[in-house]
């Protein structure tokens, strides 16, 4: 997992919050500092779009909860994941991938797309090494609208489709959304009535989280979402999906807001190969790092 505190001597990203406070607007092309150089530039747009009448208002709900300092006396806004009307979002992301291909045509192009989104959504502290013209082309091409209006694990779909002659290099095959929805309904629906406790505090752990589909569907029931995976790429995609669709997955609510003690990360069930072990000695990749600072 990337370090949560910048290394000594590492260049500091410009502060988008300070820019907005000083200018009253978002960065744009033509400014001294390009918009894509700000960590979290895309997250601002996700939050602004949250007021759209066709969106469930999850970011608004999340920020109101943080402001109140406690859980609100209202249900978690429900999100429905789409199976249809996905072409616009898929084609837009494929177009973005082709833009990166023009710079470096290799399997790593998809990883760079993930890194670019993670930087823009403030779930990574590392700006991907792309050419300035590629950054601008991505900035001009990327469109949040189809992703937000038709929620889906788009990056998980793209990753599973990355194959040559039938070979899936990541051996990643996501569980279909309807199956995941059925599983979460069986596991979590009606828990409050049967257990007598606030079901929003039920802990959900997916030990092989993949791109986070189980936790995305579980976010309709719970704020306490955990996941781990041996592959850092899919763990990062889970964070991206959380920033888009379930804020408390990407940016977990602190214990004083939840009103309960936040449990420690569970131990990894299996040892992790040396080449995948983070430098800080952790034994698994977590998609909901409780130490991750909030952007706001």
CSV table of C-alpha atoms in Angstrom, one decimal:
chain,number,residue,atom,x,y,z
A,1,UNK,CA,0.0,0.0,0.0
A,2,UNK,CA,1.3,3.5,-0.8
A,3,UNK,CA,2.7,5.4,2.2
A,4,UNK,CA,0.1,7.7,3.8
A,5,UNK,CA,2.7,10.3,4.7
A,6,UNK,CA,4.8,11.7,1.9
A,7,UNK,CA,8.4,10.7,2.0
A,8,UNK,CA,11.0,13.2,3.1
A,9,UNK,CA,12.1,15.3,0.2
A,10,UNK,CA,9.2,14.2,-2.0
A,11,UNK,CA,7.5,17.0,-4.0
A,12,UNK,CA,4.3,18.2,-2.6
A,13,UNK,CA,1.1,18.2,-4.7
A,14,UNK,CA,-0.6,21.6,-4.9
A,15,UNK,CA,-3.5,22.0,-2.5
A,16,UNK,CA,-6.8,22.1,-4.4
A,17,UNK,CA,-8.8,23.0,-1.3
A,18,UNK,CA,-6.6,26.1,-0.8
A,19,UNK,CA,-7.0,27.0,-4.5
A,20,UNK,CA,-10.8,26.8,-4.3
A,21,UNK,CA,-10.9,28.9,-1.1
A,22,UNK,CA,-8.7,31.6,-2.6
A,23,UNK,CA,-10.3,31.8,-6.1
A,24,UNK,CA,-13.9,30.5,-5.5
A,25,UNK,CA,-13.6,28.1,-8.5
A,26,UNK,CA,-12.1,24.9,-9.6
A,27,UNK,CA,-8.8,24.8,-11.5
A,28,UNK,CA,-9.1,24.9,-15.3
A,29,UNK,CA,-6.9,24.7,-18.4
A,30,UNK,CA,-4.8,27.9,-18.8
A,31,UNK,CA,-4.1,28.3,-15.0
A,32,UNK,CA,-0.5,28.4,-13.9
A,33,UNK,CA,-1.0,24.9,-12.4
A,34,UNK,CA,-2.9,22.5,-14.6
A,35,UNK,CA,-6.1,21.0,-13.1
A,36,UNK,CA,-4.8,17.4,-13.3
A,37,UNK,CA,-1.8,18.2,-11.1
A,38,UNK,CA,-4.1,18.6,-8.1
A,39,UNK,CA,-4.6,15.5,-6.1
A,40,UNK,CA,-8.4,15.0,-5.8
A,41,UNK,CA,-9.4,17.3,-8.7
A,42,UNK,CA,-11.9,14.7,-9.9
A,43,UNK,CA,-13.3,14.1,-6.5
A,44,UNK,CA,-14.5,17.7,-6.3
A,45,UNK,CA,-16.5,17.1,-9.5
A,46,UNK,CA,-18.0,13.9,-8.1
A,47,UNK,CA,-19.2,15.8,-5.1
A,48,UNK,CA,-20.6,18.6,-7.2
A,49,UNK,CA,-22.5,16.1,-9.4
A,50,UNK,CA,-24.0,14.6,-6.3
A,51,UNK,CA,-26.9,17.1,-6.4
A,52,UNK,CA,-28.1,15.7,-9.7
A,53,UNK,CA,-31.7,14.6,-9.2
A,54,UNK,CA,-31.1,11.1,-10.7
A,55,UNK,CA,-28.2,10.4,-8.2
A,56,UNK,CA,-28.9,9.0,-4.7
A,57,UNK,CA,-27.0,11.8,-2.9
A,58,UNK,CA,-24.5,9.6,-1.2
A,59,UNK,CA,-21.7,12.2,-1.0
A,60,UNK,CA,-24.1,14.7,0.4
A,61,UNK,CA,-25.2,12.2,3.0
A,62,UNK,CA,-21.6,11.3,3.8
A,63,UNK,CA,-20.5,15.0,4.3
A,64,UNK,CA,-23.6,15.8,6.3
A,65,UNK,CA,-22.7,12.8,8.6
A,66,UNK,CA,-19.2,14.1,9.1
A,67,UNK,CA,-20.5,17.6,9.8
A,68,UNK,CA,-23.0,16.3,12.4
A,69,UNK,CA,-20.3,14.2,14.0
A,70,UNK,CA,-22.7,11.2,14.4
A,71,UNK,CA,-24.8,8.9,12.4
A,72,UNK,CA,-27.9,10.6,11.0
A,73,UNK,CA,-31.4,9.5,11.8
A,74,UNK,CA,-32.0,8.4,8.3
A,75,UNK,CA,-31.4,5.4,6.1
A,76,UNK,CA,-28.3,5.0,3.9
A,77,UNK,CA,-29.2,6.3,0.5
A,78,UNK,CA,-29.6,3.3,-1.7
A,79,UNK,CA,-27.7,2.8,-5.0
A,80,UNK,CA,-28.8,0.4,-7.7
A,81,UNK,CA,-26.0,-1.0,-9.9
A,82,UNK,CA,-26.9,-1.2,-13.6
A,83,UNK,CA,-26.8,-4.1,-16.0
A,84,UNK,CA,-27.9,-2.1,-19.0
A,85,UNK,CA,-27.1,1.3,-20.6
A,86,UNK,CA,-23.4,0.7,-19.9
A,87,UNK,CA,-22.1,1.4,-23.5
A,88,UNK,CA,-21.4,5.1,-23.0
A,89,UNK,CA,-19.3,4.6,-19.9
A,90,UNK,CA,-17.4,1.7,-21.3
A,91,UNK,CA,-16.7,3.5,-24.6
A,92,UNK,CA,-15.5,6.6,-22.8
A,93,UNK,CA,-13.1,4.5,-20.6
A,94,UNK,CA,-11.9,2.6,-23.6
A,95,UNK,CA,-11.2,5.9,-25.3
A,96,UNK,CA,-9.2,7.0,-22.3
A,97,UNK,CA,-7.2,3.8,-22.4
A,98,UNK,CA,-6.4,4.3,-26.1
A,99,UNK,CA,-5.0,7.8,-25.3
A,100,UNK,CA,-2.6,6.1,-22.9
A,101,UNK,CA,-1.9,3.4,-25.5
A,102,UNK,CA,-0.6,6.2,-27.8
A,103,UNK,CA,2.1,7.0,-25.2
A,104,UNK,CA,2.9,3.4,-24.1
A,105,UNK,CA,1.2,0.5,-25.8
A,106,UNK,CA,1.6,-2.3,-23.3
A,107,UNK,CA,-0.3,-4.2,-20.6
A,108,UNK,CA,0.6,-1.4,-18.2
A,109,UNK,CA,-1.6,1.1,-20.0
A,110,UNK,CA,-4.6,-0.1,-18.0
A,111,UNK,CA,-2.6,0.2,-14.7
A,112,UNK,CA,-1.8,3.8,-15.6
A,113,UNK,CA,-5.5,4.5,-16.3
A,114,UNK,CA,-6.3,3.2,-12.8
A,115,UNK,CA,-3.5,5.2,-11.3
A,116,UNK,CA,-4.7,8.4,-13.1
A,117,UNK,CA,-8.2,7.9,-11.7
A,118,UNK,CA,-6.9,7.1,-8.3
A,119,UNK,CA,-4.9,10.3,-8.2
A,120,UNK,CA,-7.9,12.4,-9.4
A,121,UNK,CA,-10.2,10.8,-6.8
A,122,UNK,CA,-7.7,11.3,-4.0
A,123,UNK,CA,-7.4,7.6,-3.1
A,124,UNK,CA,-3.7,7.5,-4.1
A,125,UNK,CA,-0.9,9.9,-3.2
A,126,UNK,CA,1.2,9.1,-6.3
A,127,UNK,CA,0.7,11.0,-9.5
A,128,UNK,CA,1.2,8.6,-12.5
A,129,UNK,CA,4.1,9.3,-14.9
A,130,UNK,CA,2.3,10.4,-18.0
A,131,UNK,CA,3.2,13.1,-20.6
A,132,UNK,CA,1.6,16.5,-20.2
A,133,UNK,CA,-0.2,16.1,-23.5
A,134,UNK,CA,-1.6,12.8,-22.4
A,135,UNK,CA,-2.8,14.4,-19.1
A,136,UNK,CA,-4.6,17.1,-21.1
A,137,UNK,CA,-6.1,14.7,-23.5
A,138,UNK,CA,-7.5,12.5,-20.7
A,139,UNK,CA,-8.8,15.6,-18.9
A,140,UNK,CA,-10.7,16.7,-22.0
A,141,UNK,CA,-12.0,13.2,-22.7
A,142,UNK,CA,-13.1,11.8,-19.4
A,143,UNK,CA,-16.8,12.2,-18.6
A,144,UNK,CA,-18.2,11.4,-15.2
A,145,UNK,CA,-21.8,11.5,-16.3
A,146,UNK,CA,-22.3,8.0,-17.7
A,147,UNK,CA,-20.4,6.4,-14.8
A,148,UNK,CA,-22.5,8.2,-12.2
A,149,UNK,CA,-25.9,7.9,-13.9
A,150,UNK,CA,-25.4,4.2,-14.6
A,151,UNK,CA,-23.4,2.8,-11.6
A,152,UNK,CA,-21.4,-0.3,-12.4
A,153,UNK,CA,-18.0,-1.8,-11.8
A,154,UNK,CA,-16.7,-0.6,-15.1
A,155,UNK,CA,-13.0,-1.0,-14.3
A,156,UNK,CA,-13.6,-4.6,-13.1
A,157,UNK,CA,-15.3,-5.3,-16.4
A,158,UNK,CA,-12.4,-3.8,-18.3
A,159,UNK,CA,-9.8,-5.8,-16.3
A,160,UNK,CA,-11.7,-9.1,-16.9
A,161,UNK,CA,-11.8,-8.3,-20.6
A,162,UNK,CA,-8.0,-7.7,-20.8
A,163,UNK,CA,-7.0,-11.0,-22.5
A,164,UNK,CA,-5.1,-12.3,-25.5
A,165,UNK,CA,-6.3,-15.5,-27.1
A,166,UNK,CA,-8.5,-16.2,-24.1
A,167,UNK,CA,-5.8,-15.6,-21.5
A,168,UNK,CA,-6.7,-13.3,-18.7
A,169,UNK,CA,-3.3,-12.1,-17.3
A,170,UNK,CA,-4.8,-11.2,-13.9
A,171,UNK,CA,-6.9,-14.4,-13.5
A,172,UNK,CA,-9.7,-12.0,-12.5
A,173,UNK,CA,-13.3,-13.0,-13.0
A,174,UNK,CA,-15.7,-10.8,-11.0
A,175,UNK,CA,-18.9,-12.1,-9.6
A,176,UNK,CA,-21.9,-10.7,-11.6
A,177,UNK,CA,-23.7,-7.8,-10.0
A,178,UNK,CA,-27.1,-9.7,-9.6
A,179,UNK,CA,-25.4,-12.6,-7.8
A,180,UNK,CA,-23.6,-10.2,-5.4
A,181,UNK,CA,-26.9,-8.3,-4.8
A,182,UNK,CA,-28.6,-11.6,-4.0
A,183,UNK,CA,-25.8,-12.5,-1.6
A,184,UNK,CA,-25.9,-9.2,0.3
A,185,UNK,CA,-29.7,-9.3,0.5
A,186,UNK,CA,-29.5,-12.8,2.1
A,187,UNK,CA,-26.7,-11.7,4.4
A,188,UNK,CA,-27.8,-8.2,5.5
A,189,UNK,CA,-31.4,-7.5,4.8
A,190,UNK,CA,-33.5,-7.5,8.0
A,191,UNK,CA,-30.5,-7.7,10.3
A,192,UNK,CA,-31.7,-4.9,12.5
A,193,UNK,CA,-35.0,-6.6,13.2
A,194,UNK,CA,-33.3,-9.9,14.1
A,195,UNK,CA,-30.3,-8.6,16.0
A,196,UNK,CA,-31.8,-5.6,17.8
A,197,UNK,CA,-28.8,-3.4,16.9
A,198,UNK,CA,-28.2,-0.7,14.2
A,199,UNK,CA,-27.6,-2.7,11.1
A,200,UNK,CA,-25.6,0.2,9.7
A,201,UNK,CA,-22.8,-0.8,12.1
A,202,UNK,CA,-22.6,-4.4,10.9
A,203,UNK,CA,-19.1,-5.2,9.9
A,204,UNK,CA,-18.7,-6.6,6.4
A,205,UNK,CA,-15.4,-8.2,5.4
A,206,UNK,CA,-14.6,-9.6,1.9
A,207,UNK,CA,-11.3,-11.5,2.2
A,208,UNK,CA,-10.9,-11.6,-1.6
A,209,UNK,CA,-12.4,-8.2,-2.4
A,210,UNK,CA,-11.4,-8.0,-6.0
A,211,UNK,CA,-12.8,-4.8,-7.4
A,212,UNK,CA,-15.1,-4.4,-4.5
A,213,UNK,CA,-18.5,-5.5,-5.8
A,214,UNK,CA,-19.5,-7.2,-2.6
A,215,UNK,CA,-18.7,-4.1,-0.6
A,216,UNK,CA,-20.4,-1.8,-3.1
A,217,UNK,CA,-23.7,-3.7,-2.7
A,218,UNK,CA,-23.2,-4.0,1.0
A,219,UNK,CA,-22.8,-0.3,1.2
A,220,UNK,CA,-26.6,-0.1,1.0
A,221,UNK,CA,-26.8,-1.6,4.4
A,222,UNK,CA,-23.5,-0.8,6.3
A,223,UNK,CA,-21.0,1.9,6.9
A,224,UNK,CA,-18.3,-0.6,8.2
A,225,UNK,CA,-16.8,-2.1,5.1
A,226,UNK,CA,-13.5,-4.0,4.9
A,227,UNK,CA,-11.7,-5.8,2.1
A,228,UNK,CA,-8.4,-7.3,1.4
A,229,UNK,CA,-6.8,-8.7,-1.7
A,230,UNK,CA,-3.3,-10.0,-2.7
A,231,UNK,CA,-3.5,-7.9,-5.9
A,232,UNK,CA,-2.8,-4.2,-5.3
A,233,UNK,CA,-4.4,-3.3,-8.7
A,234,UNK,CA,-7.8,-4.6,-7.8
A,235,UNK,CA,-7.6,-3.1,-4.3
A,236,UNK,CA,-7.0,0.3,-5.9
A,237,UNK,CA,-10.0,-0.2,-8.2
A,238,UNK,CA,-12.1,-0.9,-5.1
A,239,UNK,CA,-11.0,2.4,-3.7
A,240,UNK,CA,-11.9,4.1,-7.0
A,241,UNK,CA,-15.3,2.5,-7.0
A,242,UNK,CA,-15.8,3.6,-3.4
A,243,UNK,CA,-15.0,7.2,-4.3
A,244,UNK,CA,-17.5,7.1,-7.1
A,245,UNK,CA,-20.3,5.1,-5.4
A,246,UNK,CA,-19.8,4.6,-1.7
A,247,UNK,CA,-17.8,7.3,0.0
A,248,UNK,CA,-17.5,5.5,3.4
A,249,UNK,CA,-15.7,2.6,1.6
A,250,UNK,CA,-13.0,4.9,0.1
A,251,UNK,CA,-12.9,7.3,3.1
A,252,UNK,CA,-14.1,5.3,6.1
A,253,UNK,CA,-16.0,7.2,8.8
A,254,UNK,CA,-14.0,7.6,12.0
A,255,UNK,CA,-15.0,5.8,15.2
A,256,UNK,CA,-16.3,8.9,17.0
A,257,UNK,CA,-18.8,9.4,14.2
A,258,UNK,CA,-19.8,5.8,14.1
A,259,UNK,CA,-20.2,5.8,17.8
A,260,UNK,CA,-18.3,2.5,18.1
A,261,UNK,CA,-14.7,1.5,18.4
A,262,UNK,CA,-13.3,0.9,14.9
A,263,UNK,CA,-11.9,-2.7,14.8
A,264,UNK,CA,-8.3,-3.3,13.9
A,265,UNK,CA,-7.6,-4.8,10.5
A,266,UNK,CA,-8.0,-8.6,10.6
A,267,UNK,CA,-4.8,-10.6,9.9
A,268,UNK,CA,-4.2,-11.9,6.4
A,269,UNK,CA,-5.4,-15.5,6.1
A,270,UNK,CA,-2.5,-16.4,3.8
A,271,UNK,CA,1.1,-15.3,3.5
A,272,UNK,CA,1.8,-12.8,0.8
A,273,UNK,CA,4.6,-13.4,-1.7
A,274,UNK,CA,7.7,-11.3,-1.0
A,275,UNK,CA,7.3,-9.3,-4.3
A,276,UNK,CA,3.9,-8.1,-3.2
A,277,UNK,CA,4.7,-7.2,0.4
A,278,UNK,CA,4.6,-3.4,1.2
A,279,UNK,CA,7.7,-1.9,2.6
A,280,UNK,CA,6.0,-1.1,5.9
A,281,UNK,CA,5.6,-4.8,6.7
A,282,UNK,CA,1.8,-5.1,6.3
A,283,UNK,CA,0.7,-8.6,5.2
A,284,UNK,CA,-2.2,-7.6,3.0
A,285,UNK,CA,-3.5,-4.9,0.8
A,286,UNK,CA,-6.5,-3.1,2.3
A,287,UNK,CA,-9.0,-1.1,0.4
A,288,UNK,CA,-10.3,0.8,3.4
A,289,UNK,CA,-7.2,2.0,5.2
A,290,UNK,CA,-8.5,3.6,8.4
A,291,UNK,CA,-5.5,5.9,8.6
A,292,UNK,CA,-6.1,7.5,5.2
A,293,UNK,CA,-6.7,11.2,5.6
A,294,UNK,CA,-9.9,12.7,4.3
A,295,UNK,CA,-9.6,15.2,1.5
A,296,UNK,CA,-12.1,17.5,3.2
